[in-house]
Amino acid sequence: MTLSIGTILKRSREKRRLTQDDVSKYIKIPNKYLRAMENDDYTIFSDKVHAKGFLRIYTEFLNLNSEELLALWRREYDKYFDTKKITTLAPQKPVKYPKVYITPSLIFVFVICTAVVGFFGYLFYQYRNYTGAPNMTIYNPKENSVVDNGILDITGVTDLDSEVYINNQKIVLNTDGSFAESLKLKEGLNTISIKAVNKLDKQTEFVKTIIYRPPEKENLTLSETTESTKSMQVGDTAPLDL
């Protein structure tokens, strides 16, 4: 088994019956560095050059083969610090999160912040509604409807501060913003414009396409023909002789 540099130094010193104090007096190296070298502890040195210089002095004082020991020491030194880095990086301290204590002052601040955010949110909502196009929902008619009634009911709701136009004709809104209007259709394709305009002239428009197909005239013609035939048959019948 290969001995470490520290063990070789310590045994060599003890073989000469010298204490660390004795060696320190001769070579003028403080005891703490001698102790560190014998314990293979290189963290006390400022850098590698520092440790190497003290080790050379110590080995030459003990009449050891400096070059051979220094070569062995370099391998030990690099291995020592590589292991040290891994050991240092491996353990990770658990993350400590600060504890939060709920106090009356914290609740007060939370309430104030919530109120401020809510107030400005309300202002933003009102500003957006005021400057944006009006909201409008059409309940009837549905898009691309086919109807057989010549009168079409148009219903919907919009913002209270808006005006509603159906085919450019202004209609009256109810107090809740709803509206209802009846429109006479022409046979075939009808295009209906429903438009809401607010005070800033922002507008929302829906264009509905409605097809009006009145009841089949053929049924009416057939009925008239049947009635006419019956009348003719009655007229041609000879009166009874009494």
JSON list of N, CA and C in Angstrom, two decimals, residues 180-234:
[
{"chain": "A", "resi": 180, "resn": "ALA", "atom": "N", "xyz": [-87.74, 45.87, -30.25]},
{"chain": "A", "resi": 180, "resn": "ALA", "atom": "CA", "xyz": [-88.55, 44.95, -31.05]},
{"chain": "A", "resi": 180, "resn": "ALA", "atom": "C", "xyz": [-89.23, 45.75, -32.15]},
{"chain": "A", "resi": 181, "resn": "GLU", "atom": "N", "xyz": [-89.17, 45.26, -33.34]},
{"chain": "A", "resi": 181, "resn": "GLU", "atom": "CA", "xyz": [-89.73, 45.97, -34.49]},
{"chain": "A", "resi": 181, "resn": "GLU", "atom": "C", "xyz": [-90.21, 44.94, -35.51]},
{"chain": "A", "resi": 182, "resn": "SER", "atom": "N", "xyz": [-91.30, 45.26, -36.20]},
{"chain": "A", "resi": 182, "resn": "SER", "atom": "CA", "xyz": [-91.83, 44.39, -37.25]},
{"chain": "A", "resi": 182, "resn": "SER", "atom": "C", "xyz": [-91.54, 45.00, -38.61]},
{"chain": "A", "resi": 183, "resn": "LEU", "atom": "N", "xyz": [-91.14, 44.16, -39.54]},
{"chain": "A", "resi": 183, "resn": "LEU", "atom": "CA", "xyz": [-90.75, 44.64, -40.87]},
{"chain": "A", "resi": 183, "resn": "LEU", "atom": "C", "xyz": [-91.48, 43.83, -41.93]},
{"chain": "A", "resi": 184, "resn": "LYS", "atom": "N", "xyz": [-92.05, 44.54, -42.92]},
{"chain": "A", "resi": 184, "resn": "LYS", "atom": "CA", "xyz": [-92.75, 43.87, -44.01]},
{"chain": "A", "resi": 184, "resn": "LYS", "atom": "C", "xyz": [-91.73, 43.39, -45.05]},
{"chain": "A", "resi": 185, "resn": "LEU", "atom": "N", "xyz": [-91.82, 42.13, -45.42]},
{"chain": "A", "resi": 185, "resn": "LEU", "atom": "CA", "xyz": [-90.88, 41.53, -46.36]},
{"chain": "A", "resi": 185, "resn": "LEU", "atom": "C", "xyz": [-91.44, 41.54, -47.77]},
{"chain": "A", "resi": 186, "resn": "LYS", "atom": "N", "xyz": [-90.55, 41.55, -48.71]},
{"chain": "A", "resi": 186, "resn": "LYS", "atom": "CA", "xyz": [-90.93, 41.36, -50.11]},
{"chain": "A", "resi": 186, "resn": "LYS", "atom": "C", "xyz": [-90.65, 39.91, -50.48]},
{"chain": "A", "resi": 187, "resn": "GLU", "atom": "N", "xyz": [-91.33, 39.43, -51.45]},
{"chain": "A", "resi": 187, "resn": "GLU", "atom": "CA", "xyz": [-91.13, 38.04, -51.86]},
{"chain": "A", "resi": 187, "resn": "GLU", "atom": "C", "xyz": [-89.72, 37.85, -52.41]},
{"chain": "A", "resi": 188, "resn": "GLY", "atom": "N", "xyz": [-89.08, 36.77, -51.96]},
{"chain": "A", "resi": 188, "resn": "GLY", "atom": "CA", "xyz": [-87.72, 36.49, -52.41]},
{"chain": "A", "resi": 188, "resn": "GLY", "atom": "C", "xyz": [-86.68, 36.92, -51.38]},
{"chain": "A", "resi": 189, "resn": "LEU", "atom": "N", "xyz": [-85.55, 37.42, -51.85]},
{"chain": "A", "resi": 189, "resn": "LEU", "atom": "CA", "xyz": [-84.42, 37.76, -50.99]},
{"chain": "A", "resi": 189, "resn": "LEU", "atom": "C", "xyz": [-84.59, 39.14, -50.36]},
{"chain": "A", "resi": 190, "resn": "ASN", "atom": "N", "xyz": [-84.39, 39.20, -49.02]},
{"chain": "A", "resi": 190, "resn": "ASN", "atom": "CA", "xyz": [-84.46, 40.47, -48.28]},
{"chain": "A", "resi": 190, "resn": "ASN", "atom": "C", "xyz": [-83.16, 40.65, -47.49]},
{"chain": "A", "resi": 191, "resn": "THR", "atom": "N", "xyz": [-82.54, 41.80, -47.61]},
{"chain": "A", "resi": 191, "resn": "THR", "atom": "CA", "xyz": [-81.32, 42.12, -46.86]},
{"chain": "A", "resi": 191, "resn": "THR", "atom": "C", "xyz": [-81.69, 43.16, -45.81]},
{"chain": "A", "resi": 192, "resn": "ILE", "atom": "N", "xyz": [-81.42, 42.82, -44.55]},
{"chain": "A", "resi": 192, "resn": "ILE", "atom": "CA", "xyz": [-81.82, 43.69, -43.43]},
{"chain": "A", "resi": 192, "resn": "ILE", "atom": "C", "xyz": [-80.58, 44.14, -42.68]},
{"chain": "A", "resi": 193, "resn": "SER", "atom": "N", "xyz": [-80.41, 45.45, -42.52]},
{"chain": "A", "resi": 193, "resn": "SER", "atom": "CA", "xyz": [-79.30, 46.03, -41.77]},
{"chain": "A", "resi": 193, "resn": "SER", "atom": "C", "xyz": [-79.80, 46.46, -40.40]},
{"chain": "A", "resi": 194, "resn": "ILE", "atom": "N", "xyz": [-79.14, 45.96, -39.35]},
{"chain": "A", "resi": 194, "resn": "ILE", "atom": "CA", "xyz": [-79.48, 46.33, -37.97]},
{"chain": "A", "resi": 194, "resn": "ILE", "atom": "C", "xyz": [-78.22, 46.95, -37.37]},
{"chain": "A", "resi": 195, "resn": "LYS", "atom": "N", "xyz": [-78.30, 48.22, -37.02]},
{"chain": "A", "resi": 195, "resn": "LYS", "atom": "CA", "xyz": [-77.09, 48.95, -36.63]},
{"chain": "A", "resi": 195, "resn": "LYS", "atom": "C", "xyz": [-77.32, 49.70, -35.32]},
{"chain": "A", "resi": 196, "resn": "ALA", "atom": "N", "xyz": [-76.31, 49.61, -34.41]},
{"chain": "A", "resi": 196, "resn": "ALA", "atom": "CA", "xyz": [-76.32, 50.36, -33.15]},
{"chain": "A", "resi": 196, "resn": "ALA", "atom": "C", "xyz": [-75.21, 51.39, -33.20]},
{"chain": "A", "resi": 197, "resn": "VAL", "atom": "N", "xyz": [-75.52, 52.65, -32.84]},
{"chain": "A", "resi": 197, "resn": "VAL", "atom": "CA", "xyz": [-74.55, 53.74, -32.88]},
{"chain": "A", "resi": 197, "resn": "VAL", "atom": "C", "xyz": [-74.54, 54.43, -31.52]},
{"chain": "A", "resi": 198, "resn": "ASN", "atom": "N", "xyz": [-73.31, 54.59, -30.91]},
{"chain": "A", "resi": 198, "resn": "ASN", "atom": "CA", "xyz": [-73.24, 55.27, -29.62]},
{"chain": "A", "resi": 198, "resn": "ASN", "atom": "C", "xyz": [-72.95, 56.76, -29.80]},
{"chain": "A", "resi": 199, "resn": "LYS", "atom": "N", "xyz": [-72.72, 57.46, -28.68]},
{"chain": "A", "resi": 199, "resn": "LYS", "atom": "CA", "xyz": [-72.55, 58.91, -28.71]},
{"chain": "A", "resi": 199, "resn": "LYS", "atom": "C", "xyz": [-71.26, 59.34, -29.40]},
{"chain": "A", "resi": 200, "resn": "LEU", "atom": "N", "xyz": [-70.29, 58.43, -29.49]},
{"chain": "A", "resi": 200, "resn": "LEU", "atom": "CA", "xyz": [-69.03, 58.75, -30.16]},
{"chain": "A", "resi": 200, "resn": "LEU", "atom": "C", "xyz": [-69.05, 58.32, -31.62]},
{"chain": "A", "resi": 201, "resn": "ASP", "atom": "N", "xyz": [-70.24, 57.99, -32.11]},
{"chain": "A", "resi": 201, "resn": "ASP", "atom": "CA", "xyz": [-70.42, 57.52, -33.49]},
{"chain": "A", "resi": 201, "resn": "ASP", "atom": "C", "xyz": [-69.72, 56.20, -33.77]},
{"chain": "A", "resi": 202, "resn": "LYS", "atom": "N", "xyz": [-69.38, 55.48, -32.70]},
{"chain": "A", "resi": 202, "resn": "LYS", "atom": "CA", "xyz": [-68.89, 54.11, -32.89]},
{"chain": "A", "resi": 202, "resn": "LYS", "atom": "C", "xyz": [-70.10, 53.22, -33.15]},
{"chain": "A", "resi": 203, "resn": "GLN", "atom": "N", "xyz": [-69.98, 52.28, -34.06]},
{"chain": "A", "resi": 203, "resn": "GLN", "atom": "CA", "xyz": [-71.15, 51.50, -34.42]},
{"chain": "A", "resi": 203, "resn": "GLN", "atom": "C", "xyz": [-70.86, 50.01, -34.52]},
{"chain": "A", "resi": 204, "resn": "THR", "atom": "N", "xyz": [-71.92, 49.26, -34.29]},
{"chain": "A", "resi": 204, "resn": "THR", "atom": "CA", "xyz": [-71.91, 47.81, -34.47]},
{"chain": "A", "resi": 204, "resn": "THR", "atom": "C", "xyz": [-73.07, 47.47, -35.41]},
{"chain": "A", "resi": 205, "resn": "GLU", "atom": "N", "xyz": [-72.78, 46.72, -36.46]},
{"chain": "A", "resi": 205, "resn": "GLU", "atom": "CA", "xyz": [-73.81, 46.44, -37.46]},
{"chain": "A", "resi": 205, "resn": "GLU", "atom": "C", "xyz": [-73.89, 44.95, -37.77]},
{"chain": "A", "resi": 206, "resn": "PHE", "atom": "N", "xyz": [-75.12, 44.47, -37.87]},
{"chain": "A", "resi": 206, "resn": "PHE", "atom": "CA", "xyz": [-75.38, 43.11, -38.33]},
{"chain": "A", "resi": 206, "resn": "PHE", "atom": "C", "xyz": [-76.21, 43.20, -39.61]},
{"chain": "A", "resi": 207, "resn": "VAL", "atom": "N", "xyz": [-75.86, 42.41, -40.59]},
{"chain": "A", "resi": 207, "resn": "VAL", "atom": "CA", "xyz": [-76.63, 42.35, -41.83]},
{"chain": "A", "resi": 207, "resn": "VAL", "atom": "C", "xyz": [-77.20, 40.94, -41.95]},
{"chain": "A", "resi": 208, "resn": "LYS", "atom": "N", "xyz": [-78.51, 40.86, -41.96]},
{"chain": "A", "resi": 208, "resn": "LYS", "atom": "CA", "xyz": [-79.19, 39.57, -42.03]},
{"chain": "A", "resi": 208, "resn": "LYS", "atom": "C", "xyz": [-79.80, 39.36, -43.42]},
{"chain": "A", "resi": 209, "resn": "THR", "atom": "N", "xyz": [-79.69, 38.16, -43.92]},
{"chain": "A", "resi": 209, "resn": "THR", "atom": "CA", "xyz": [-80.27, 37.79, -45.22]},
{"chain": "A", "resi": 209, "resn": "THR", "atom": "C", "xyz": [-81.45, 36.86, -44.98]},
{"chain": "A", "resi": 210, "resn": "ILE", "atom": "N", "xyz": [-82.63, 37.32, -45.39]},
{"chain": "A", "resi": 210, "resn": "ILE", "atom": "CA", "xyz": [-83.87, 36.56, -45.15]},
{"chain": "A", "resi": 210, "resn": "ILE", "atom": "C", "xyz": [-84.55, 36.28, -46.50]},
{"chain": "A", "resi": 211, "resn": "ILE", "atom": "N", "xyz": [-85.00, 35.06, -46.68]},
{"chain": "A", "resi": 211, "resn": "ILE", "atom": "CA", "xyz": [-85.74, 34.69, -47.90]},
{"chain": "A", "resi": 211, "resn": "ILE", "atom": "C", "xyz": [-87.21, 34.48, -47.53]},
{"chain": "A", "resi": 212, "resn": "TYR", "atom": "N", "xyz": [-88.06, 35.27, -48.19]},
{"chain": "A", "resi": 212, "resn": "TYR", "atom": "CA", "xyz": [-89.51, 35.15, -47.94]},
{"chain": "A", "resi": 212, "resn": "TYR", "atom": "C", "xyz": [-90.14, 34.36, -49.07]},
{"chain": "A", "resi": 213, "resn": "ARG", "atom": "N", "xyz": [-90.76, 33.22, -48.70]},
{"chain": "A", "resi": 213, "resn": "ARG", "atom": "CA", "xyz": [-91.49, 32.39, -49.65]},
{"chain": "A", "resi": 213, "resn": "ARG", "atom": "C", "xyz": [-92.93, 32.29, -49.18]},
{"chain": "A", "resi": 214, "resn": "PRO", "atom": "N", "xyz": [-93.82, 33.00, -49.84]},
{"chain": "A", "resi": 214, "resn": "PRO", "atom": "CA", "xyz": [-95.23, 32.94, -49.43]},
{"chain": "A", "resi": 214, "resn": "PRO", "atom": "C", "xyz": [-95.81, 31.55, -49.68]},
{"chain": "A", "resi": 215, "resn": "PRO", "atom": "N", "xyz": [-96.95, 31.23, -49.07]},
{"chain": "A", "resi": 215, "resn": "PRO", "atom": "CA", "xyz": [-97.59, 29.92, -49.30]},
{"chain": "A", "resi": 215, "resn": "PRO", "atom": "C", "xyz": [-97.82, 29.68, -50.78]},
{"chain": "A", "resi": 216, "resn": "GLU", "atom": "N", "xyz": [-97.72, 28.43, -51.21]},
{"chain": "A", "resi": 216, "resn": "GLU", "atom": "CA", "xyz": [-97.82, 28.08, -52.63]},
{"chain": "A", "resi": 216, "resn": "GLU", "atom": "C", "xyz": [-99.16, 28.53, -53.21]},
{"chain": "A", "resi": 217, "resn": "LYS", "atom": "N", "xyz": [-99.14, 29.27, -54.34]},
{"chain": "A", "resi": 217, "resn": "LYS", "atom": "CA", "xyz": [-100.36, 29.73, -55.00]},
{"chain": "A", "resi": 217, "resn": "LYS", "atom": "C", "xyz": [-101.08, 28.58, -55.70]},
{"chain": "A", "resi": 218, "resn": "GLU", "atom": "N", "xyz": [-100.38, 27.49, -55.95]},
{"chain": "A", "resi": 218, "resn": "GLU", "atom": "CA", "xyz": [-100.97, 26.36, -56.66]},
{"chain": "A", "resi": 218, "resn": "GLU", "atom": "C", "xyz": [-102.12, 25.77, -55.86]},
{"chain": "A", "resi": 219, "resn": "ASN", "atom": "N", "xyz": [-101.95, 25.73, -54.53]},
{"chain": "A", "resi": 219, "resn": "ASN", "atom": "CA", "xyz": [-103.01, 25.18, -53.68]},
{"chain": "A", "resi": 219, "resn": "ASN", "atom": "C", "xyz": [-104.27, 26.01, -53.80]},
{"chain": "A", "resi": 220, "resn": "LEU", "atom": "N", "xyz": [-104.07, 27.35, -53.84]},
{"chain": "A", "resi": 220, "resn": "LEU", "atom": "CA", "xyz": [-105.22, 28.24, -53.96]},
{"chain": "A", "resi": 220, "resn": "LEU", "atom": "C", "xyz": [-105.91, 28.07, -55.32]},
{"chain": "A", "resi": 221, "resn": "THR", "atom": "N", "xyz": [-105.15, 27.93, -56.40]},
{"chain": "A", "resi": 221, "resn": "THR", "atom": "CA", "xyz": [-105.70, 27.76, -57.75]},
{"chain": "A", "resi": 221, "resn": "THR", "atom": "C", "xyz": [-106.49, 26.46, -57.85]},
{"chain": "A", "resi": 222, "resn": "LEU", "atom": "N", "xyz": [-105.95, 25.37, -57.28]},
{"chain": "A", "resi": 222, "resn": "LEU", "atom": "CA", "xyz": [-106.62, 24.08, -57.30]},
{"chain": "A", "resi": 222, "resn": "LEU", "atom": "C", "xyz": [-107.96, 24.15, -56.57]},
{"chain": "A", "resi": 223, "resn": "SER", "atom": "N", "xyz": [-107.94, 24.86, -55.45]},
{"chain": "A", "resi": 223, "resn": "SER", "atom": "CA", "xyz": [-109.17, 24.99, -54.67]},
{"chain": "A", "resi": 223, "resn": "SER", "atom": "C", "xyz": [-110.22, 25.74, -55.45]},
{"chain": "A", "resi": 224, "resn": "GLU", "atom": "N", "xyz": [-109.82, 26.84, -56.13]},
{"chain": "A", "resi": 224, "resn": "GLU", "atom": "CA", "xyz": [-110.76, 27.63, -56.92]},
{"chain": "A", "resi": 224, "resn": "GLU", "atom": "C", "xyz": [-111.33, 26.81, -58.08]},
{"chain": "A", "resi": 225, "resn": "THR", "atom": "N", "xyz": [-110.49, 25.99, -58.73]},
{"chain": "A", "resi": 225, "resn": "THR", "atom": "CA", "xyz": [-110.94, 25.16, -59.86]},
{"chain": "A", "resi": 225, "resn": "THR", "atom": "C", "xyz": [-111.97, 24.15, -59.40]},
{"chain": "A", "resi": 226, "resn": "THR", "atom": "N", "xyz": [-111.75, 23.54, -58.24]},
{"chain": "A", "resi": 226, "resn": "THR", "atom": "CA", "xyz": [-112.68, 22.55, -57.70]},
{"chain": "A", "resi": 226, "resn": "THR", "atom": "C", "xyz": [-114.04, 23.17, -57.43]},
{"chain": "A", "resi": 227, "resn": "GLU", "atom": "N", "xyz": [-114.02, 24.37, -56.82]},
{"chain": "A", "resi": 227, "resn": "GLU", "atom": "CA", "xyz": [-115.27, 25.05, -56.51]},
{"chain": "A", "resi": 227, "resn": "GLU", "atom": "C", "xyz": [-116.03, 25.40, -57.79]},
{"chain": "A", "resi": 228, "resn": "SER", "atom": "N", "xyz": [-115.31, 25.84, -58.81]},
{"chain": "A", "resi": 228, "resn": "SER", "atom": "CA", "xyz": [-115.93, 26.22, -60.09]},
{"chain": "A", "resi": 228, "resn": "SER", "atom": "C", "xyz": [-116.59, 25.02, -60.75]},
{"chain": "A", "resi": 229, "resn": "THR", "atom": "N", "xyz": [-115.94, 23.86, -60.71]},
{"chain": "A", "resi": 229, "resn": "THR", "atom": "CA", "xyz": [-116.47, 22.63, -61.31]},
{"chain": "A", "resi": 229, "resn": "THR", "atom": "C", "xyz": [-117.76, 22.22, -60.63]},
{"chain": "A", "resi": 230, "resn": "LYS", "atom": "N", "xyz": [-117.76, 22.30, -59.32]},
{"chain": "A", "resi": 230, "resn": "LYS", "atom": "CA", "xyz": [-118.96, 21.92, -58.57]},
{"chain": "A", "resi": 230, "resn": "LYS", "atom": "C", "xyz": [-120.14, 22.82, -58.94]},
{"chain": "A", "resi": 231, "resn": "SER", "atom": "N", "xyz": [-119.85, 24.10, -59.13]},
{"chain": "A", "resi": 231, "resn": "SER", "atom": "CA", "xyz": [-120.93, 25.05, -59.47]},
{"chain": "A", "resi": 231, "resn": "SER", "atom": "C", "xyz": [-121.51, 24.73, -60.84]},
{"chain": "A", "resi": 232, "resn": "MET", "atom": "N", "xyz": [-120.65, 24.36, -61.78]},
{"chain": "A", "resi": 232, "resn": "MET", "atom": "CA", "xyz": [-121.10, 24.04, -63.12]},
{"chain": "A", "resi": 232, "resn": "MET", "atom": "C", "xyz": [-121.98, 22.79, -63.11]},
{"chain": "A", "resi": 233, "resn": "GLN", "atom": "N", "xyz": [-121.59, 21.80, -62.30]},
{"chain": "A", "resi": 233, "resn": "GLN", "atom": "CA", "xyz": [-122.37, 20.57, -62.23]},
{"chain": "A", "resi": 233, "resn": "GLN", "atom": "C", "xyz": [-123.77, 20.83, -61.68]},
{"chain": "A", "resi": 234, "resn": "VAL", "atom": "N", "xyz": [-123.84, 21.68, -60.70]},
{"chain": "A", "resi": 234, "resn": "VAL", "atom": "CA", "xyz": [-125.14, 22.01, -60.11]},
{"chain": "A", "resi": 234, "resn": "VAL", "atom": "C", "xyz": [-126.01, 22.75, -61.12]}
]
